[in-house]
Coordinates of C-alpha atoms in Angstrom, one line a residue:
M1 CA 13.9 12.0 -7.6
A2 CA 17.4 12.6 -9.4
S3 CA 14.6 13.3 -12.9
L4 CA 11.6 12.2 -14.3
L5 CA 12.1 8.5 -14.9
Q6 CA 14.7 7.6 -13.0
P7 CA 13.8 8.4 -9.1
D8 CA 15.7 5.9 -8.0
R9 CA 19.3 7.2 -8.5
V10 CA 18.6 9.4 -5.0
V11 CA 17.5 8.4 -2.3
Y12 CA 17.8 9.2 1.6
L13 CA 18.0 7.0 4.4
V14 CA 14.7 5.4 6.5
R15 CA 15.7 4.1 9.9
G16 CA 13.0 2.2 11.3
E17 CA 12.6 -0.9 11.9
K18 CA 14.8 -1.9 9.2
K19 CA 17.3 0.4 7.3
I20 CA 15.6 1.6 4.2
R21 CA 17.0 3.1 1.4
S22 CA 14.5 4.8 -1.2
S23 CA 13.7 8.5 -2.8
L24 CA 12.4 11.2 -1.1
S25 CA 8.2 10.5 -3.8
Q26 CA 8.3 7.6 -2.1
L27 CA 8.5 9.0 1.7
Y28 CA 6.7 10.0 4.5
F29 CA 7.7 13.2 7.5
C30 CA 6.2 12.6 11.0
R31 CA 5.6 16.1 12.0
Y32 CA 5.4 14.7 15.0
C33 CA 7.7 12.8 15.3
S34 CA 10.3 14.6 13.0
E35 CA 11.3 11.6 10.9
L36 CA 11.4 10.2 7.4
R37 CA 8.9 7.3 7.3
S38 CA 8.5 4.4 4.3
L39 CA 6.1 1.3 3.9
E40 CA 7.4 -1.1 5.6
C41 CA 7.2 1.6 9.3
V42 CA 3.5 2.3 9.3
S43 CA 0.7 0.9 9.9
H44 CA -1.7 0.6 7.3
E45 CA -5.4 0.7 7.7
V46 CA -8.6 0.1 5.1
D47 CA -10.4 2.9 5.3
S48 CA -12.9 2.2 2.6
H49 CA -14.1 -0.3 -0.5
Y50 CA -15.2 0.0 -3.0
C51 CA -16.1 -0.6 -7.0
P52 CA -13.9 1.2 -9.7
S53 CA -16.0 1.0 -12.5
C54 CA -19.4 1.9 -10.8
L55 CA -17.6 3.4 -8.2
E56 CA -19.9 1.2 -5.1
N57 CA -19.1 2.1 -2.2
M58 CA -18.8 -0.5 0.7
P59 CA -18.6 -0.9 4.1
S60 CA -16.0 -4.0 5.5
A61 CA -17.8 -6.0 6.5
E62 CA -20.5 -6.3 3.6
A63 CA -17.0 -6.8 0.9
K64 CA -16.2 -9.9 3.1
L65 CA -19.5 -10.6 2.7
K66 CA -19.6 -10.3 -1.0
K67 CA -16.3 -12.1 -1.2
N68 CA -14.5 -8.6 -2.4
R69 CA -15.6 -8.8 -5.1
C70 CA -18.8 -6.2 -7.1
A71 CA -21.7 -7.3 -7.3
N72 CA -22.8 -5.7 -10.8
C73 CA -18.8 -5.2 -12.8
F74 CA -17.5 -8.0 -14.2
D75 CA -13.7 -8.8 -15.8
C76 CA -13.1 -10.7 -19.6
P77 CA -11.6 -13.7 -19.1
C78 CA -9.6 -12.9 -22.1
C79 CA -7.5 -9.8 -21.9
M80 CA -9.0 -8.9 -17.1
H81 CA -11.1 -5.1 -19.4
T82 CA -13.8 -4.3 -17.6
L83 CA -17.0 -5.8 -19.9
S84 CA -19.4 -3.5 -20.6
T85 CA -23.0 -4.1 -21.3
R86 CA -25.0 -4.2 -25.1
A87 CA -27.8 -3.9 -26.3
T88 CA -29.6 -6.0 -29.2
N89 CA -32.9 -6.8 -31.1
I90 CA -33.9 -10.2 -31.6
P91 CA -37.5 -11.9 -32.7
A92 CA -39.1 -13.8 -29.8
P93 CA -43.0 -15.4 -30.5
L94 CA -45.8 -14.0 -29.9
P95 CA -47.2 -14.4 -26.8
D96 CA -50.7 -14.9 -28.1
D97 CA -50.3 -16.2 -31.1
P98 CA -46.6 -18.5 -31.3
T99 CA -46.6 -18.3 -34.7
K100 CA -45.8 -15.0 -34.7
T101 CA -42.4 -12.7 -33.9
A102 CA -42.1 -9.3 -33.3
M103 CA -38.2 -8.2 -31.7
K104 CA -37.2 -7.9 -28.5
K105 CA -34.8 -5.8 -26.9
A106 CA -31.6 -8.3 -25.2
Y107 CA -29.0 -7.2 -23.0
Y108 CA -25.4 -9.3 -22.9
L109 CA -22.1 -8.7 -22.3
A110 CA -19.1 -7.4 -24.9
C111 CA -15.5 -6.4 -24.2
G112 CA -14.6 -3.2 -26.0
F113 CA -10.5 -4.7 -26.8
C114 CA -10.8 -8.1 -27.6
R115 CA -14.3 -8.0 -28.8
W116 CA -14.7 -10.9 -26.2
T117 CA -19.2 -11.4 -25.7
S118 CA -20.6 -14.0 -23.2
R119 CA -22.8 -16.0 -26.5
D120 CA -19.1 -17.1 -27.0
V121 CA -19.7 -19.3 -23.8
G122 CA -23.7 -20.0 -24.9
M123 CA -24.5 -17.3 -21.9
A124 CA -27.8 -16.9 -22.0
D125 CA -29.3 -13.2 -23.9
K126 CA -30.9 -11.3 -20.4
S127 CA -33.7 -9.3 -20.7
V128 CA -32.5 -6.4 -18.1
A129 CA -29.4 -4.8 -18.5
S130 CA -28.6 -5.1 -14.9
G131 CA -28.4 -8.3 -12.6
G132 CA -29.0 -11.7 -13.2
W133 CA -26.4 -12.6 -15.1
Q134 CA -25.6 -17.5 -14.5
E135 CA -22.5 -18.7 -13.2
P136 CA -21.0 -22.4 -13.2
E137 CA -21.2 -23.8 -9.8
N138 CA -18.4 -25.2 -8.6
P139 CA -18.4 -28.6 -8.2
H140 CA -16.5 -28.7 -4.9
T141 CA -18.8 -25.5 -3.5
Q142 CA -20.1 -28.4 -0.5
R143 CA -16.1 -29.1 0.1
I144 CA -15.2 -26.0 0.8
N145 CA -17.4 -24.4 2.9
K146 CA -17.7 -27.6 4.9
L147 CA -13.6 -26.7 5.6
V148 CA -14.0 -23.4 6.2
E149 CA -16.8 -23.8 9.5
Y150 CA -14.7 -26.9 10.7
Y151 CA -11.7 -24.4 11.1
Q152 CA -13.3 -21.6 12.1
Q153 CA -15.0 -23.4 14.7
L154 CA -11.9 -25.3 15.9
A155 CA -10.0 -20.8 16.2
Q156 CA -12.9 -20.2 18.0
R157 CA -12.3 -23.0 21.0
E158 CA -9.1 -22.2 20.2
R159 CA -9.9 -18.7 21.8
Q160 CA -12.4 -19.4 24.0
E161 CA -10.2 -21.5 25.7
R162 CA -7.7 -19.3 26.3
D163 CA -9.7 -16.6 27.1
R164 CA -10.5 -19.0 29.7
K165 CA -7.1 -19.7 31.0
K166 CA -6.6 -16.1 30.9
L167 CA -9.6 -15.1 33.7
A168 CA -8.8 -18.2 35.5
R169 CA -5.3 -17.2 35.9
R170 CA -6.4 -13.3 37.1
R171 CA -8.8 -15.2 39.5
Q172 CA -5.9 -16.5 41.3
C173 CA -4.0 -13.4 41.7
M174 CA -7.4 -11.5 43.3
P175 CA -6.5 -10.1 47.4
L176 CA -9.2 -11.6 49.7
A177 CA -9.8 -8.4 50.6
Y178 CA -10.9 -6.6 47.4
S179 CA -13.2 -10.1 47.1
E180 CA -15.0 -9.7 50.2
K181 CA -15.8 -5.2 49.1
Y182 CA -16.8 -6.1 45.9
G183 CA -19.1 -9.1 46.7
L184 CA -16.9 -11.6 45.1
G185 CA -16.7 -13.9 48.1
T186 CA -19.4 -16.4 47.0
R187 CA -18.0 -16.8 43.5
L188 CA -15.0 -17.6 44.9
Q189 CA -16.3 -20.2 47.3
R190 CA -17.7 -21.3 44.1
Q191 CA -14.7 -22.0 42.8
R192 CA -13.2 -23.9 45.3
S193 CA -16.0 -26.8 46.0
G194 CA -15.7 -27.1 41.7
A195 CA -19.3 -24.9 40.9
P196 CA -18.7 -22.9 37.4
I197 CA -18.1 -18.8 37.6
S198 CA -21.1 -17.5 36.1
S199 CA -18.7 -15.0 34.2
L200 CA -16.0 -18.3 32.8
A201 CA -19.3 -20.1 32.5
G202 CA -20.2 -17.6 29.8
L203 CA -16.7 -18.3 28.0
S204 CA -18.4 -21.8 27.4
L205 CA -19.6 -23.4 23.9
K206 CA -23.0 -22.4 23.2
E207 CA -26.3 -24.8 24.4
G208 CA -26.3 -27.1 21.8
E209 CA -23.1 -27.0 19.9
D210 CA -21.1 -29.5 20.8
Q211 CA -24.0 -32.1 19.6
K212 CA -23.8 -29.9 16.4
E213 CA -19.8 -30.6 16.5
I214 CA -18.8 -30.8 12.7
N215 CA -16.5 -33.4 11.2
I216 CA -14.7 -33.3 8.3
E217 CA -14.4 -36.4 6.0
P218 CA -10.5 -36.5 5.0
A219 CA -9.6 -36.8 1.4
Q220 CA -8.8 -40.3 -0.4
A221 CA -6.0 -39.9 -3.2
L222 CA -7.7 -42.7 -5.8
D223 CA -5.4 -45.3 -7.4
E224 CA -7.7 -44.7 -10.9
V225 CA -7.8 -41.8 -13.1
E226 CA -9.3 -40.5 -16.0
P227 CA -7.2 -41.8 -18.7
L228 CA -6.1 -39.6 -21.3
P229 CA -8.0 -38.9 -24.9
E230 CA -6.7 -41.6 -27.7
D231 CA -6.6 -38.7 -29.8
C232 CA -4.6 -36.6 -27.1
Y233 CA -0.7 -36.4 -29.1
T234 CA -2.4 -36.8 -32.2
R235 CA -5.5 -34.1 -32.3
P236 CA -4.2 -30.7 -34.0
I237 CA -2.8 -28.4 -31.2
S238 CA -5.8 -24.5 -32.2
L239 CA -3.8 -21.3 -29.4
P240 CA -7.2 -19.8 -29.7
E241 CA -8.5 -22.8 -28.2
V242 CA -6.6 -23.0 -25.2
T243 CA -6.4 -20.8 -22.2
T244 CA -3.0 -19.2 -21.1
L245 CA -2.0 -20.0 -17.3
R246 CA -3.3 -16.6 -16.6
Q247 CA -6.0 -16.6 -17.4
R248 CA -6.4 -20.4 -15.6
L249 CA -5.4 -18.3 -12.7
L250 CA -7.5 -16.0 -12.4
Q251 CA -10.4 -18.5 -12.5
P252 CA -8.2 -21.1 -9.5
D253 CA -12.6 -22.6 -9.0
F254 CA -12.6 -23.6 -12.5
Q255 CA -9.2 -23.1 -14.3
P256 CA -10.9 -24.1 -17.9
A257 CA -8.8 -25.1 -20.0
G258 CA -10.6 -24.6 -23.3
A259 CA -11.2 -20.6 -24.1
S260 CA -15.2 -22.1 -24.5
Q261 CA -14.8 -22.6 -20.6
L262 CA -14.0 -19.3 -20.1
H263 CA -16.5 -16.9 -18.0
P264 CA -16.9 -13.9 -16.5
K265 CA -16.2 -12.5 -12.9
H266 CA -16.8 -9.9 -10.9
K267 CA -14.7 -7.0 -10.5
H268 CA -12.4 -7.5 -7.8
L269 CA -12.9 -4.6 -5.5
L270 CA -10.1 -1.7 -4.6
M271 CA -9.7 0.3 -0.7
K272 CA -8.5 3.3 0.1
R273 CA -6.2 2.9 3.8
S274 CA -4.6 5.3 5.8
L275 CA -1.7 5.5 7.1
R276 CA -0.5 5.5 10.8
C277 CA 3.0 6.3 12.1
R278 CA 4.0 2.9 14.6
K279 CA 6.1 5.1 17.2
C280 CA 3.6 8.0 17.0
E281 CA 0.2 6.7 16.2
H282 CA -0.6 9.7 14.4
N283 CA -2.1 9.6 10.5
L284 CA 0.8 10.5 7.9
S285 CA -1.9 9.6 5.8
K286 CA -5.9 9.4 5.0
P287 CA -7.7 10.6 1.7
E288 CA -11.2 11.4 0.9
F289 CA -14.0 8.4 2.4
N290 CA -15.4 9.1 -1.1
P291 CA -14.3 7.2 -3.8
T292 CA -15.5 10.0 -6.2
S293 CA -12.2 11.9 -4.7
I294 CA -8.9 11.8 -5.2
K295 CA -7.9 14.6 -2.3
F296 CA -6.6 14.0 0.5
K297 CA -7.6 14.8 4.8
I298 CA -4.5 14.6 5.7
Q299 CA -0.4 14.0 3.2
L300 CA 2.5 14.3 5.1
V301 CA 4.8 13.5 2.5
A302 CA 8.2 14.2 2.3
V303 CA 9.3 16.2 -0.8
S304 CA 6.6 18.7 1.2
Y305 CA 9.0 19.6 4.5
I306 CA 12.3 17.6 3.9
P307 CA 15.1 19.9 1.0
E308 CA 15.2 17.2 -2.4
V309 CA 18.3 16.7 -3.6
R310 CA 18.4 16.3 -7.7
I311 CA 21.7 15.6 -9.9
M312 CA 21.8 18.6 -12.8
S313 CA 24.7 17.3 -14.9
I314 CA 27.8 14.6 -14.3
P315 CA 31.0 14.6 -16.1
N316 CA 32.8 12.1 -17.6
L317 CA 33.8 9.6 -13.8
R318 CA 37.6 8.5 -14.2
Y319 CA 39.9 6.5 -11.7
M320 CA 41.0 8.6 -8.5
K321 CA 40.2 11.2 -10.3
E322 CA 38.9 14.7 -9.6
S323 CA 35.2 16.1 -11.3
Q324 CA 32.7 17.6 -10.1
V325 CA 29.2 17.6 -10.1
L326 CA 26.3 19.8 -10.0
L327 CA 23.2 18.9 -7.3
T328 CA 20.3 21.7 -7.1
L329 CA 18.2 21.3 -3.8
T330 CA 15.0 22.8 -3.7
N331 CA 13.2 24.3 -0.2
P332 CA 9.7 23.5 -0.9
V333 CA 8.4 25.1 2.8
E334 CA 7.4 28.9 3.1
N335 CA 10.3 30.1 5.4
I336 CA 13.6 30.4 4.9
T337 CA 15.8 26.8 5.5
H338 CA 19.5 26.8 6.2
V339 CA 21.2 23.6 5.0
T340 CA 24.6 22.6 5.5
L341 CA 26.4 19.6 4.5
V342 CA 28.6 16.5 6.1
T343 CA 30.9 14.5 4.5
C344 CA 30.2 10.7 6.8
E345 CA 32.8 9.4 8.8
E346 CA 35.3 6.5 8.4
G347 CA 33.6 3.8 10.4
D348 CA 30.0 5.4 9.1
P349 CA 27.0 2.4 9.3
D350 CA 25.3 3.7 7.0
D351 CA 28.4 4.2 4.9
I352 CA 28.0 0.6 3.7
N353 CA 27.5 1.1 -0.5
N354 CA 29.8 4.4 -0.9
T355 CA 32.7 3.6 -3.8
A356 CA 34.1 7.8 -3.9
K357 CA 35.3 9.8 -2.1
V358 CA 32.8 13.6 -2.0
M359 CA 34.2 16.9 -1.0
V360 CA 31.2 18.4 0.0
P361 CA 30.6 22.8 0.9
T362 CA 31.9 23.9 3.6
K363 CA 29.6 27.0 4.0
E364 CA 25.5 27.2 4.9
L365 CA 23.5 27.3 2.3
V366 CA 20.3 29.5 3.0
L367 CA 17.2 28.2 0.5
A368 CA 14.7 31.1 0.0
G369 CA 11.3 30.3 0.3
K370 CA 8.6 28.8 -1.2
D371 CA 6.3 31.5 -3.0
A372 CA 4.1 30.6 -5.4
A373 CA 4.0 33.8 -6.8
A374 CA 7.2 34.8 -7.2
E375 CA 7.5 33.8 -10.4
Y376 CA 5.0 36.0 -11.3
D377 CA 5.2 39.0 -9.7
E378 CA 7.4 42.1 -11.5
L379 CA 8.1 43.8 -9.1
A380 CA 9.5 41.7 -5.9
E381 CA 12.7 43.1 -4.9
P382 CA 15.5 39.9 -5.4
Q383 CA 16.7 38.8 -1.8
D384 CA 21.1 38.7 -1.7
F385 CA 22.2 36.2 -0.5
Q386 CA 25.9 37.3 -1.2
D387 CA 26.8 32.7 -2.5
D388 CA 29.7 32.2 -3.3
P389 CA 30.6 31.6 -6.5
D390 CA 32.9 29.2 -5.9
V391 CA 29.3 26.7 -4.3
V392 CA 26.8 28.2 -5.8
A393 CA 26.8 27.5 -9.5
F394 CA 23.0 30.2 -9.8
R395 CA 19.1 30.4 -7.8
K396 CA 16.2 30.5 -8.8
S397 CA 12.9 31.5 -6.7
N398 CA 13.6 28.1 -3.6
K399 CA 16.5 26.1 -6.0
I400 CA 20.2 26.6 -5.9
G401 CA 22.2 24.4 -7.7
F402 CA 25.5 24.0 -5.8
F403 CA 29.1 21.7 -7.2
I404 CA 30.9 19.1 -4.9
K405 CA 33.4 17.5 -6.3
V406 CA 33.5 13.4 -6.3
I407 CA 37.1 11.2 -6.8
P408 CA 36.3 7.5 -7.7
Q409 CA 38.1 5.1 -5.6
K410 CA 36.9 1.8 -7.4
E411 CA 37.9 0.8 -10.5
E412 CA 36.5 -2.6 -10.7
D413 CA 32.8 -1.8 -9.9
A414 CA 30.2 -0.4 -12.5
E415 CA 28.4 2.8 -10.8
V416 CA 29.9 5.4 -8.7
T417 CA 27.9 5.6 -6.2
V418 CA 28.6 8.8 -3.2
S419 CA 26.6 9.8 0.6
F420 CA 26.7 12.4 1.8
K421 CA 25.1 14.0 5.2
I422 CA 22.0 16.8 4.9
R423 CA 21.8 19.2 7.4
H424 CA 18.7 21.4 8.4
D425 CA 16.7 23.3 10.8
F426 CA 12.6 22.7 10.5
R427 CA 9.6 24.4 11.7
N428 CA 7.2 22.3 13.1
L429 CA 4.1 24.7 12.4
A430 CA 1.4 22.0 13.5
A431 CA 2.6 21.9 16.5
P432 CA 0.1 24.2 19.2
I433 CA 1.7 27.9 19.7
R434 CA 0.6 28.3 23.5
P435 CA 0.3 33.2 23.8
S436 CA 2.9 34.7 25.0
E437 CA 3.2 37.7 27.3
E438 CA 5.8 39.3 25.9
A439 CA 5.1 39.7 22.4
S440 CA 2.1 38.9 20.3
D441 CA 3.5 37.3 17.2
V442 CA 5.8 33.9 18.5
N443 CA 8.5 32.3 15.9
V444 CA 8.2 28.4 17.0
E445 CA 11.7 27.6 17.8
A446 CA 13.5 25.5 14.3
I447 CA 15.6 22.1 15.6
W448 CA 17.9 20.1 13.6
L449 CA 17.3 17.3 11.4
T450 CA 20.3 15.1 9.7
H451 CA 19.3 13.0 6.9
H452 CA 21.6 10.4 4.6
V453 CA 21.4 10.4 1.3
E454 CA 22.8 8.2 -1.5
L455 CA 24.0 9.6 -5.4
S456 CA 24.4 7.0 -7.7
L457 CA 26.4 9.1 -10.3
G458 CA 26.7 6.2 -12.8
P459 CA 29.8 3.9 -14.6
L460 CA 33.4 5.3 -14.8
A461 CA 33.9 6.7 -18.5
P462 CA 36.4 4.5 -20.5

């Protein structure tokens, strides 16, 4: 992340199924493959569904049955905010004496943002606070359900036919010795004589399903359509009474044209998902199952393992003139990290966006380990790393500032982009450590990782 509001000015290259450039805050790091991962090269798994309003948790089967909507919470059809239940007192006739009235509590839905209420569309008030709200019926529900049943039956037949062919092919390749050993000779004989195998017979459709075959009638186009009203072009239009395109698309089964036809919709469910590396099948991110918790059981974000490069100050860049840019490098791990910067070689396939020549420090940069209590410890002695003042501008805790030299090579391009390789050591503390007979304290062997980094330094100075 280059700055708080400009996270895309420093991007790292991810070499997955396809090359993706993204900021380090949006990437993950697989400790088992020792490679960066983006959202495009991981497997997404749904852990649970929950309502963002009442935080009700439900399994996937129940969420699918409820069409991924909450049964108790509603969205405002005008502004899409969550509706709340309001109580009021209305006069109601007494059951003993209809001529007399008494105050009775009633409940209705209201939006606290746009002041829309369920009374605006003629929905009757309820005597209880939860459930039982009137919902409009779709006139095409029967047709849609019949189409869904037809295609489900068609998909089931295709799946059974595919399984039948797969099992028949497997039976033909089975040696005769194995069939005699495991008592399958009678089955093979019945197969040759034309009798179906019992296992294959189980793959056929259920009894009575052929007789209950679903037939759908094809849709027919109508030559005559309903004519427009006579005052369609002369009637003045009141915009508050006309629904917007977004309001119509949020209710595709009705697509109301007027505001008086808007009805509240059940709130969409959200989901908690896990991310899994496709190469080693290990989890990269796994949240807590409880919807009220925002913690993670596993969260291997790249900013917790990979040194982060940020832009601190940029001078005025001019064509074919050398400028000095100040960058910062932060160590996110607790042990000392050694970093080496290398320029991209000529013809590097990753170096496709470079528009300037860059000169990086040739000396190795040493980063102190991350210590959250270091800035509060006044008695701690500062470590002496013997930094070169021409390379390292400052050092503070686990962060250093260093200089790179940039010479823009293209005058017509508006943006100046430089790229280089960052090479650092990494110790995988998550890997199991085998006990050693020589020493009780075993140091984890460090591996060297290389990342391609691109910096967007902005336009040339006039």
